Short mmCIF file of C-alpha atoms in Angstrom, two decimals:
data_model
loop_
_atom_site.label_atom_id
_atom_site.label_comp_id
_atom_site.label_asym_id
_atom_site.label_seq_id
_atom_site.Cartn_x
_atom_site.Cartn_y
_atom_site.Cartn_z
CA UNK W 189 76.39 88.14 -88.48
CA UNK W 190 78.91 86.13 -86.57
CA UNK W 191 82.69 87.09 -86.73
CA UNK W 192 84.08 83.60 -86.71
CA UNK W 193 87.44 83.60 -85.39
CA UNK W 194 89.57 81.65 -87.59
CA UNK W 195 92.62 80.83 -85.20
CA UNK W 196 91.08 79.27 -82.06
CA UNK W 197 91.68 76.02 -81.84
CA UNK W 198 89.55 73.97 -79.31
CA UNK W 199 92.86 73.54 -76.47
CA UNK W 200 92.91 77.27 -76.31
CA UNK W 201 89.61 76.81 -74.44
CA UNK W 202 91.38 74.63 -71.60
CA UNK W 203 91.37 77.71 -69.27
CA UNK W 204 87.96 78.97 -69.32
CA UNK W 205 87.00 75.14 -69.31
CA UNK W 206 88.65 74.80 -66.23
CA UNK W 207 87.32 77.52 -64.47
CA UNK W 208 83.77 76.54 -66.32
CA UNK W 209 83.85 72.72 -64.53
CA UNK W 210 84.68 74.19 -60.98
CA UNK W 211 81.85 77.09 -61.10
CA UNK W 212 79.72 74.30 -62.50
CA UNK W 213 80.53 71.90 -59.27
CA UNK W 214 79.43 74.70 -57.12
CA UNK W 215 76.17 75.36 -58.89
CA UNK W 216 75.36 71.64 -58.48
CA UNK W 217 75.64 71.70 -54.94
CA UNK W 218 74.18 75.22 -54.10
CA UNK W 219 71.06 73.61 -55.95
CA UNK W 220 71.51 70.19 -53.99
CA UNK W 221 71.89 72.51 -50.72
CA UNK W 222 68.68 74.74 -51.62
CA UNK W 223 66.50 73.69 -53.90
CA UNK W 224 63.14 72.36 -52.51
CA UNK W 225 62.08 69.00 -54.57
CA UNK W 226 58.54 69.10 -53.21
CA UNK W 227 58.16 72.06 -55.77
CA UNK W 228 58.44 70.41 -58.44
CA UNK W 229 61.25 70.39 -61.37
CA UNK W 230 63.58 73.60 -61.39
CA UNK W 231 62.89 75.42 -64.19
CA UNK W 232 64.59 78.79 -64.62
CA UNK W 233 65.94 81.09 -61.92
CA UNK W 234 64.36 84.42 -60.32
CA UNK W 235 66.94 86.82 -58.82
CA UNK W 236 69.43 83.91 -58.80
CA UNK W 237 66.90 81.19 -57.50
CA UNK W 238 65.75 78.37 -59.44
CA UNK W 239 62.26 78.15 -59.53
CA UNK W 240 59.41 76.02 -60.73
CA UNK W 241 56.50 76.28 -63.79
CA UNK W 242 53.74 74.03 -63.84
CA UNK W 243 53.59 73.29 -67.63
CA UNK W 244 55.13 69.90 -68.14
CA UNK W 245 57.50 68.10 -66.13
CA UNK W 246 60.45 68.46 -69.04
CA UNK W 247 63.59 69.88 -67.23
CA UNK W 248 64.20 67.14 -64.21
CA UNK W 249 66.14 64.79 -66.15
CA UNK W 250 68.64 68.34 -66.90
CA UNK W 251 68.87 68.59 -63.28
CA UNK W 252 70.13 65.23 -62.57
CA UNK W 253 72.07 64.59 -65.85
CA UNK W 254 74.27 67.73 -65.39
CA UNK W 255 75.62 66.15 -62.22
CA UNK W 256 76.45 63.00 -64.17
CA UNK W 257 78.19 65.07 -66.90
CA UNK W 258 79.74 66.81 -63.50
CA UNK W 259 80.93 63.51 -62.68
CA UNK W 260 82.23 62.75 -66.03
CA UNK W 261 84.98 65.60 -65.29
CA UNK W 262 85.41 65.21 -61.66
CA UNK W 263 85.14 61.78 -60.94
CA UNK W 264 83.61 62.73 -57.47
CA UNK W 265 81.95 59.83 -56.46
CA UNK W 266 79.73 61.69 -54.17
CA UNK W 267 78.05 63.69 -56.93
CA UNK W 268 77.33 60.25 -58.49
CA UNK W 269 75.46 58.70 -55.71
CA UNK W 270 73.24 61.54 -55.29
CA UNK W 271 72.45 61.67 -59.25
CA UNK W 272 71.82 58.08 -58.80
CA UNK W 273 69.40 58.01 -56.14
CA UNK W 274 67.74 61.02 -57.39
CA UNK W 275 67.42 59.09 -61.33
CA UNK W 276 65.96 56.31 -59.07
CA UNK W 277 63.52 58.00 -56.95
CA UNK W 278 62.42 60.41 -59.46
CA UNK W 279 62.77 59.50 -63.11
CA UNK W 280 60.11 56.70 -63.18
CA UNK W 281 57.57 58.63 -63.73
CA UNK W 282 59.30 60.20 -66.85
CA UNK W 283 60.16 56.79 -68.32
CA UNK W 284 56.26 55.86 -68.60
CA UNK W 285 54.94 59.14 -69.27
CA UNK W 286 52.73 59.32 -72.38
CA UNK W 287 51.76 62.74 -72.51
CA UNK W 288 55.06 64.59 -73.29
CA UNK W 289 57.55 64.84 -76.29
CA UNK W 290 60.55 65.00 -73.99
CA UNK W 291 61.88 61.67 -73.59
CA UNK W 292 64.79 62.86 -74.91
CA UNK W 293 65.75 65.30 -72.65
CA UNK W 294 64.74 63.41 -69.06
CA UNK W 295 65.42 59.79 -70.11
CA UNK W 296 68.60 60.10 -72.31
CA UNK W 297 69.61 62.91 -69.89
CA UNK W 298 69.91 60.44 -66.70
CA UNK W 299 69.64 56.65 -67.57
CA UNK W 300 71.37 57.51 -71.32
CA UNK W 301 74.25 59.09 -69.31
CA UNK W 302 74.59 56.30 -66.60
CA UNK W 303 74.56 53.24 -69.36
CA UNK W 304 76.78 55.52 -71.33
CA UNK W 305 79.51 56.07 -68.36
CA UNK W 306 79.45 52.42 -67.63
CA UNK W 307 79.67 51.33 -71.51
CA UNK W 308 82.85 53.89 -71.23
CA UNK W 309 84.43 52.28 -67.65
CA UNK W 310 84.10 55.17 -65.94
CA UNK W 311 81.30 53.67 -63.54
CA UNK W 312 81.52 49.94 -62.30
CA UNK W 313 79.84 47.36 -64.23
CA UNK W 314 76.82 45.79 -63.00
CA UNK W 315 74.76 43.89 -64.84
CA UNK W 316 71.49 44.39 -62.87
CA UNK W 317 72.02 48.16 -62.93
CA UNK W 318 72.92 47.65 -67.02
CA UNK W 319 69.79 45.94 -67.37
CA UNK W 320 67.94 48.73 -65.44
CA UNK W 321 69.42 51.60 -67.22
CA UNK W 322 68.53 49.91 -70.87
CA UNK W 323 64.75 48.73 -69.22
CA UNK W 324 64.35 52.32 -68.89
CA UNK W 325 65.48 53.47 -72.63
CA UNK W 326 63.76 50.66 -74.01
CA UNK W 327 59.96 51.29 -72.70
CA UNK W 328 61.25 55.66 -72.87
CA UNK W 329 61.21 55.14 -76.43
CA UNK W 330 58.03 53.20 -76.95
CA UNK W 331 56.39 55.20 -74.89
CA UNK W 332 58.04 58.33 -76.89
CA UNK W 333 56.82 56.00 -80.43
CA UNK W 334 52.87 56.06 -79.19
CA UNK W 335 52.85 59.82 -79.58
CA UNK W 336 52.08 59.41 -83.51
CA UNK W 337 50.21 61.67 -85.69
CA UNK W 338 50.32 60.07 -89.30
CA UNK W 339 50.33 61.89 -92.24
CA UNK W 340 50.06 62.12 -95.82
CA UNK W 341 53.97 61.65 -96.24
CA UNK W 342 54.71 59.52 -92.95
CA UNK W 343 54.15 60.72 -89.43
CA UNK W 344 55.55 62.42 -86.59
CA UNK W 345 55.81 62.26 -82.99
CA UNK W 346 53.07 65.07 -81.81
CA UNK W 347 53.55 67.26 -78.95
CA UNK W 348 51.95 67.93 -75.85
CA UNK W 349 49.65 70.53 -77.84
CA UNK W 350 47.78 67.80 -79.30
CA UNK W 351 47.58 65.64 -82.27
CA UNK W 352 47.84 68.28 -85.07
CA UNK W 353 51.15 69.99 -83.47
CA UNK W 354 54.55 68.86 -84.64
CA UNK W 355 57.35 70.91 -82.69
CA UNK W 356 60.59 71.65 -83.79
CA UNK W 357 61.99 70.76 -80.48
CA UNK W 358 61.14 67.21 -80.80
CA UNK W 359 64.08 66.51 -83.18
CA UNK W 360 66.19 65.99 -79.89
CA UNK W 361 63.39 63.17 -78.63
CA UNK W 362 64.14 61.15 -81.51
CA UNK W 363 67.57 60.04 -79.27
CA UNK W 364 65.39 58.24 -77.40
CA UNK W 365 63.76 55.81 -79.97
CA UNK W 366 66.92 55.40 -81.95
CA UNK W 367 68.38 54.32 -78.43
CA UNK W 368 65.50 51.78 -78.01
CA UNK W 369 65.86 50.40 -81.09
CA UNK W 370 69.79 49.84 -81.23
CA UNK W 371 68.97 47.93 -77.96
CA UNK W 372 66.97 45.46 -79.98
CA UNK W 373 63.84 46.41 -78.14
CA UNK W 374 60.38 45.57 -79.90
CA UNK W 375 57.12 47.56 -79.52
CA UNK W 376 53.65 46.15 -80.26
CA UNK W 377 50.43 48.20 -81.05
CA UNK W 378 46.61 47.28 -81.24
CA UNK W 379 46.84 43.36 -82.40
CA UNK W 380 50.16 42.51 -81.55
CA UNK W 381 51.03 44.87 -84.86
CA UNK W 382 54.64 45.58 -84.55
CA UNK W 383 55.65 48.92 -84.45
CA UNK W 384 59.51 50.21 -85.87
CA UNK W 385 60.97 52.91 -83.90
CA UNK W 386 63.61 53.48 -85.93
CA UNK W 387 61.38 53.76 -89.02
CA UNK W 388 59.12 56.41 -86.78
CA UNK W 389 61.99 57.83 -85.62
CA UNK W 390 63.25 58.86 -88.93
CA UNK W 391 59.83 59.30 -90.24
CA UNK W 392 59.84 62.33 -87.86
CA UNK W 393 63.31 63.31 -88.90
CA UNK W 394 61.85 63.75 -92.18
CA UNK W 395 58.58 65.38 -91.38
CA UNK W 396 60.80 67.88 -89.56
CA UNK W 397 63.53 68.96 -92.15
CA UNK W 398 60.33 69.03 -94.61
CA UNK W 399 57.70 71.26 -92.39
CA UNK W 400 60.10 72.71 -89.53
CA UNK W 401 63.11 73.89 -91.76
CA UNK W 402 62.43 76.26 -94.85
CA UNK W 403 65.00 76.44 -97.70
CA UNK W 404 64.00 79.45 -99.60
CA UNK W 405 62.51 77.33 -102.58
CA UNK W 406 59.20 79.44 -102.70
CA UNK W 407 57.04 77.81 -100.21
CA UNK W 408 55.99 80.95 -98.76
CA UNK W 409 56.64 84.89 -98.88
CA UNK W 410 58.79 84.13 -95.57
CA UNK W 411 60.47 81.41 -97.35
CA UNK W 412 64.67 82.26 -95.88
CA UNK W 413 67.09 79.45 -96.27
CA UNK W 414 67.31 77.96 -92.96
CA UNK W 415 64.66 79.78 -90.89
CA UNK W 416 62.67 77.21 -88.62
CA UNK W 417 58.90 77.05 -87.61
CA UNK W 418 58.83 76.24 -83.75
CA UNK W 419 55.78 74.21 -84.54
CA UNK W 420 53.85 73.12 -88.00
CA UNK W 421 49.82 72.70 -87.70
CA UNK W 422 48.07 69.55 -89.48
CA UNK W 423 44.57 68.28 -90.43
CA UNK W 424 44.32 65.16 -88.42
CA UNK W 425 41.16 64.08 -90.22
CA UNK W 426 43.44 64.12 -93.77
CA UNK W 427 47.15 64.45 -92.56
CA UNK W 428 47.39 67.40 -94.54
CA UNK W 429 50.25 70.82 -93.44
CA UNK W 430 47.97 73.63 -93.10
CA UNK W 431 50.42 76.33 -91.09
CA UNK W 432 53.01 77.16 -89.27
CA UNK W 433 52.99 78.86 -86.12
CA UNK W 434 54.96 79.18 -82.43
CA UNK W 435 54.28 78.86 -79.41
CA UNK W 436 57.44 80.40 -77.75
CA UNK W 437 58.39 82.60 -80.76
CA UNK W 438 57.13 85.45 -81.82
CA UNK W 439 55.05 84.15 -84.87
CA UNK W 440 54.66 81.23 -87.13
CA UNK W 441 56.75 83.78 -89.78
CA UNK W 442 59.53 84.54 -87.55
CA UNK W 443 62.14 82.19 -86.28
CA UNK W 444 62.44 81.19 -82.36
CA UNK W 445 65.86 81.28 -82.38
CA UNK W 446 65.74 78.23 -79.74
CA UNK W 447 63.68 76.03 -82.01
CA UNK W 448 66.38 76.71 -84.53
CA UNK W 449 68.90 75.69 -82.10
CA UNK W 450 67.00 72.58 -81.34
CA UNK W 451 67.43 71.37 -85.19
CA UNK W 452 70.96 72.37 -85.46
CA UNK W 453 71.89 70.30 -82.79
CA UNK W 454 69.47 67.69 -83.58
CA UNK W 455 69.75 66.84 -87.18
CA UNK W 456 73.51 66.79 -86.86
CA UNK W 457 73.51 64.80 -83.96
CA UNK W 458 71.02 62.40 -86.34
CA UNK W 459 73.96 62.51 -89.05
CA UNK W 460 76.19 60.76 -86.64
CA UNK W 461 73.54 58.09 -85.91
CA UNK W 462 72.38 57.42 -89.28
CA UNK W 463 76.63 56.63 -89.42
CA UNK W 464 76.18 53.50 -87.34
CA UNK W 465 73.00 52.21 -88.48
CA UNK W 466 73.37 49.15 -90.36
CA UNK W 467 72.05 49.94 -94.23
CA UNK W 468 69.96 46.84 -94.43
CA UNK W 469 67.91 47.90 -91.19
CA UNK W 470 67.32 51.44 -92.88
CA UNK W 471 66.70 49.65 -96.35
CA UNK W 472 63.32 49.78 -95.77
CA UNK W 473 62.87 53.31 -94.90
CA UNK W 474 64.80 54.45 -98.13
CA UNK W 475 68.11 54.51 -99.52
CA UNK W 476 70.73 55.73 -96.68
CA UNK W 477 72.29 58.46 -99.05
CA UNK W 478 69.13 59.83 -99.16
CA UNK W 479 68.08 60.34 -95.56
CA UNK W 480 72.11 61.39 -94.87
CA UNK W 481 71.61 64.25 -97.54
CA UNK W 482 68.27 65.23 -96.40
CA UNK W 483 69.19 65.32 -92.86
CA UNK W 484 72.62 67.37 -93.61
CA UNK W 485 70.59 69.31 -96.03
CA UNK W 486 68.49 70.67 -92.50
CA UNK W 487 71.77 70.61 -90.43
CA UNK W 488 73.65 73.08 -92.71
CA UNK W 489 70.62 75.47 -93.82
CA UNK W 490 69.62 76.00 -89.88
CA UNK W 491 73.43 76.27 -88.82
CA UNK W 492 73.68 78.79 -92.01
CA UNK W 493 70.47 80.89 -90.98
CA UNK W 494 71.91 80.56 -87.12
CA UNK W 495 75.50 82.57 -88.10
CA UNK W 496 73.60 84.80 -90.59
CA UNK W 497 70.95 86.23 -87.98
CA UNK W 498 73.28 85.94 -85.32
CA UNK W 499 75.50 88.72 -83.37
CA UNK W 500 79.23 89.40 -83.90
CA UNK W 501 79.73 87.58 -81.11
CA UNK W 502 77.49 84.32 -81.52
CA UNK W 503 74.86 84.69 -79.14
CA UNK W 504 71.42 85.60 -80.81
CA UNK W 505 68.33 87.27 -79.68
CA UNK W 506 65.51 85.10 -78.17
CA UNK W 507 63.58 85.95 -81.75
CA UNK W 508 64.79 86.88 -85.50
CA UNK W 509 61.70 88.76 -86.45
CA UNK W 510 61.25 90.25 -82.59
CA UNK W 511 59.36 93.58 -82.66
CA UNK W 512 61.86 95.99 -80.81
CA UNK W 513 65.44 95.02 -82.79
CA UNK W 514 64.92 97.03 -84.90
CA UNK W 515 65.38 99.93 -82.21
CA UNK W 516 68.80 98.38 -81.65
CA UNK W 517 70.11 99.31 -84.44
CA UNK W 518 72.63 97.45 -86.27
CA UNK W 519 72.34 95.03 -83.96
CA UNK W 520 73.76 92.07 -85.68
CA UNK W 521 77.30 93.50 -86.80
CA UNK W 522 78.00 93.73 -82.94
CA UNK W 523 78.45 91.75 -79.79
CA UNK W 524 75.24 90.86 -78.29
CA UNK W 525 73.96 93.40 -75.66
CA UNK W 526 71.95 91.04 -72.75
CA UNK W 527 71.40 94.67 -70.92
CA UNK W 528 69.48 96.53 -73.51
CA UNK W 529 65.72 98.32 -73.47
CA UNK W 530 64.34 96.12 -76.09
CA UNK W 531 64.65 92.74 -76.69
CA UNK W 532 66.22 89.83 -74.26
CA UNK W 533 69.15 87.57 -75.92
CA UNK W 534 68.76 84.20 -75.78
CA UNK W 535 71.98 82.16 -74.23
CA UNK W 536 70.61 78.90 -74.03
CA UNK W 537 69.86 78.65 -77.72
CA UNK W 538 73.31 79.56 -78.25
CA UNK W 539 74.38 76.20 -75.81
CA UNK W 540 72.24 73.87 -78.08
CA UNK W 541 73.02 75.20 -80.90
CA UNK W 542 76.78 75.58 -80.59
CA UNK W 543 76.88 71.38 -80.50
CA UNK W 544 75.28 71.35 -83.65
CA UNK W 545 77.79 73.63 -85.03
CA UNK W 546 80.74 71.56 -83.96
CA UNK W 547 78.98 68.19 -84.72
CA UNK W 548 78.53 69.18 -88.23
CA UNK W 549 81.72 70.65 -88.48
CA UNK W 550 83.91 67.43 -87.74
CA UNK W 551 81.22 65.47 -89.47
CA UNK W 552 81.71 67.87 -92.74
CA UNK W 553 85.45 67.12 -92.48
CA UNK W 554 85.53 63.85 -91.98
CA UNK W 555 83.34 63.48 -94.85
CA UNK W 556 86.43 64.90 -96.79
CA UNK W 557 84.36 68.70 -96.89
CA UNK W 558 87.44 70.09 -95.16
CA UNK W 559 86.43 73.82 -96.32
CA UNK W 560 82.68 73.59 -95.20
CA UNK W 561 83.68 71.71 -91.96
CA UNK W 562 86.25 74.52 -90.81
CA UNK W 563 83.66 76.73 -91.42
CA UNK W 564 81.13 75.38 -89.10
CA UNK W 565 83.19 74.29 -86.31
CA UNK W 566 85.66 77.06 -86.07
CA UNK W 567 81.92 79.31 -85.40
CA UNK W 568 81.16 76.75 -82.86
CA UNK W 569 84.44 77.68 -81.48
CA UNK W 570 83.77 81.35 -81.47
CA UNK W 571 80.20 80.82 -79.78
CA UNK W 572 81.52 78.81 -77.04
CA UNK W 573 84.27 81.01 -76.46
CA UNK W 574 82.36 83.80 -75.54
CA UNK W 575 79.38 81.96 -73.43
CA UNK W 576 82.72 80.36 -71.51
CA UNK W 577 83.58 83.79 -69.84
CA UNK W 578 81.53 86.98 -68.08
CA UNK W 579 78.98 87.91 -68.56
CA UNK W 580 76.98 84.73 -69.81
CA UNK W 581 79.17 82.68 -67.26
CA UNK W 582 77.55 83.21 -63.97
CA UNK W 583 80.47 83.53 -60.89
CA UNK W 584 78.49 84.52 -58.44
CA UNK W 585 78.93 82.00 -55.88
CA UNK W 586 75.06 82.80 -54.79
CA UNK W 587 73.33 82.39 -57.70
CA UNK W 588 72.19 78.99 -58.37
CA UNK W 589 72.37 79.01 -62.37
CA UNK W 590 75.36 78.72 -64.88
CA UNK W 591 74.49 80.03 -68.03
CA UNK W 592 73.44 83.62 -67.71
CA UNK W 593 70.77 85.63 -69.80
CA UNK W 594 68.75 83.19 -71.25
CA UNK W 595 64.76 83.52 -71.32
CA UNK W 596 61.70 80.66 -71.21
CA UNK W 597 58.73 82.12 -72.44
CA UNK W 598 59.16 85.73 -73.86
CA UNK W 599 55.26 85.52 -75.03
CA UNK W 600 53.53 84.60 -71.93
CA UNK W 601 56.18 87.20 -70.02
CA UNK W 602 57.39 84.00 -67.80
CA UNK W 603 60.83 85.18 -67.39
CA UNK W 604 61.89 87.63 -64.42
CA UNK W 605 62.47 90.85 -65.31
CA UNK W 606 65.23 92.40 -62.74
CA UNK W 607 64.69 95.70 -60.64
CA UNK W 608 65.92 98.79 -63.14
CA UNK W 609 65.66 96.56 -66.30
CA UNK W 610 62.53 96.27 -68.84
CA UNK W 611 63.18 92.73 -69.82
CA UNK W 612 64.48 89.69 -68.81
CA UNK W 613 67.96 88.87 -67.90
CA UNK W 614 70.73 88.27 -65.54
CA UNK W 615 68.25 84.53 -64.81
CA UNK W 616 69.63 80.92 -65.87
CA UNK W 617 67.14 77.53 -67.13
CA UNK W 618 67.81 74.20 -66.69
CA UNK W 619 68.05 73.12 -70.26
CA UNK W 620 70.96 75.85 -71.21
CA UNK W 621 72.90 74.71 -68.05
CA UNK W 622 72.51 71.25 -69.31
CA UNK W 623 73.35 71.92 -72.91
CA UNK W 624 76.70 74.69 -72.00
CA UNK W 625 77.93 71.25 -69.92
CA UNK W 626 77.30 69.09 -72.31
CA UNK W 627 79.34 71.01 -75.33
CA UNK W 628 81.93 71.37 -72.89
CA UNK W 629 82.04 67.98 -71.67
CA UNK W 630 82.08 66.86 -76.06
CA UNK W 631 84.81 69.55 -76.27
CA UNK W 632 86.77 68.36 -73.55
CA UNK W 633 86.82 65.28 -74.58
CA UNK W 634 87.97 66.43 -77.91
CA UNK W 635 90.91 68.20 -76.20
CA UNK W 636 91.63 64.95 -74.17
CA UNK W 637 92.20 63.14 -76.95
CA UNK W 638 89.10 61.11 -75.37
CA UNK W 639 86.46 58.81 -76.46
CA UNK W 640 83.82 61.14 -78.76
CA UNK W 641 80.86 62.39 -76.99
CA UNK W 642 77.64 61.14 -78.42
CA UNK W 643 74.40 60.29 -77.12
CA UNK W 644 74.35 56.54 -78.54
CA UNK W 645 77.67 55.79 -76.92
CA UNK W 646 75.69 54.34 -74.46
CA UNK W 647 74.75 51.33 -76.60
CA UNK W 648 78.03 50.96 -78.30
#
């Protein structure tokens, strides 16, 4: 269980975020320098090197949004241009592509960011590039929209599985259609029939925090307040749940501790949004109170499960129910060991997850939950804290990642297992380099005294 520390307040980071934005220049440009495009997208590292993995195409829009974030701190024009022509050369292909749940991460990631840092000044205005940048949100998330499974209660946004497979994950993706919607845009189905995004973006929402998230009221013998499924099975014919299971977890009964991170960070993020809605465009999808307190009601119980079945540090292993802990010992009443015999740690859930912690913290207190919020964002603190400094913070000037010891695919046995070692770590991926910039970039602007980081600043 985490040991939150009480008396670190966020400008007591300002060091180790300092040092964190410089390594994090140098990454961008060793991968800029040495990474060969024709490969594919960079996925995770071996022995320092990012590397590809033909599965789907989800981590490109990482790559180039972590320079724009890089430019959000430096300013350095130079690392704009080359995000920009890369977003243009590249990203089409992710704005129209129907066969992936990850709009969210590649769209939001690059043209999300770019809108965003002109909305904010920080870019010149154009209104031909504006128009671009929302053209590209708009179709992301109707093309996100025509993934739907419907079901007995609603519908959700299937993955690339198929159909009958609703991933926990996908929470995130939902950015995307709430984006496309606050920008007024209208998709059509089969006979002109007009389709909501908002309502099938909170439709998912909802199918989520009811299949995804378990809150120990008896559903199941594995019923824990809090623990996730990374994906939930349905009958297509009937819409009916029939299981859960995982794909990247150990079992449908365990949690993926990276799933969990995904709804952390994904309902509370959704809180925030829900904030700015107007109530007579959510009117139809049910009264606002309702969604806010079923969406908080999936923010807290995954944040609670998260610092429960975490280390004494923050950073979990890649798998609550993984089959070797147990020869760790009491391995969750100290800091996380990424060298051990048994069982990788996971740092990149900790990166997603730790914005979810501090989102729900501030939006706890400013909900006048003063006690609850402290609680949440003073862990969030703790987490980030420790992935800020050795030896999740990679300063080897050679090694192309920036978040240390995180792992892809601990089923398949994907991840790169270093000479002397018996499983994975020492390796970076693109997503938990993505998300440790991101949380630093919403922290530093916290510190700043700055505009508040959200995705949907972009349309505000």
């Amino acid at each position: 269980m985490i040991k939150i520390d009480n008396k670190l307040n966020p400008a007591d980071l300002t060091g180790k975020l300092q040092r964190f934005w410089q390594l994090s220049e140098q990454k961008i440009h060793l991968i800029e320098k040495q990474y060969d495009n024709s490969q594919g997208s960079p996925v995770f590292t071996v022995d320092g090197k990012y590397s590809t993995r033909g599965w789907t195409e989800w981590t490109q829009g990482f790559q180039y949004g972590s320079a724009l974030l890089q430019f959000d701190i430096s300013g350095d024009p130079k690392i704009l241009q080359t995000a920009k022509s890369h977003v243009i050369s590249k990203m089409a292909p992710h704005v129209s592509h129907f066969g992936v749940h990850d709009h969210g991460f590649n769209n939001v990631s690059t043209y999300g960011n770019l809108l965003r840092l002109m909305k904010e000044g920080k870019i010149p205005f154009n209104e031909w590039e504006k128009n671009f940048y929302e053209l590209a949100l708009k179709i992301s998330g109707a093309v996100q929209a025509s993934r739907w499974t419907p079901i007995q209660s609603g519908g959700f946004i299937h993955s690339f599985n198929g159909a009958h497979s609703l991933f926990v994950d996908t929470i995130r993706s939902c950015r995307s259609l709430i984006i496309s919607h606050l920008l007024g845009h209208i998709s059509y189905g089969e006979g002109d029939a007009r389709i909501n995004l908002l309502e099938r973006a909170v439709m998912h929402m909802q199918a989520t925090a009811k299949y995804s998230v378990y809150y120990g009221e008896g559903r199941d013998n594995f019923d824990v307040w809090g623990r996730t499924a990374h994906e939930s099975i349905f009958n297509v014919k009937d819409g009916s749940f029939r299981c859960p299971n995982s794909q990247q977890g150990y079992s449908g009964f365990t949690t993926w501790t990276r799933g969990l991170a995904w709804a952390m960070c994904g309902f509370s993020e959704q809180l925030e949004a829900l904030d700015i809605i107007d109530k007579n465009e959510s009117a139809a999808l049910g009264d606002k109170d309702t969604l806010s307190s079923m969406m908080l009601k999936a923010a807290k119980s995954t944040c609670d499960f998260y610092l429960k079945n975490t280390s004494a540090d923050g950073i979990p292993y890649w798998d609550t129910g993984a089959p070797n802990l147990y020869k760790l010992g009491d391995y969750l009443s100290k800091p996380a060991n990424p060298f051990n015999d048994f069982e990788p740690v996971d740092s990149s859930a900790a990166a997603i997850g730790v914005q979810g912690l501090l989102r729900l913290g501030r939006y706890l207190s400013e909900k006048e939950d003063a006690e609850a919020g402290k609680k949440y964002f003073q862990a969030g603190l703790t987490v980030l804290n420790t992935l800020l400094d050795e030896p999740y913070l990679s300063t080897d000037e050679n090694h192309q990642g920036l978040l240390l010891h995180s792992v892809y695919h601990q089923p398949n046995g994907w991840d790169y297992i270093p000479e002397g070692s018996t499983i994975p770590n020492g390796e970076s991926c693109m997503w938990g380099d993505y998300h440790i910039r991101e949380v630093c970039l919403y922290l530093q602007q916290i510190i700043n005294n700055k505009n508040y980081y959200t995705y949907f600043n972009c349309v505000q």
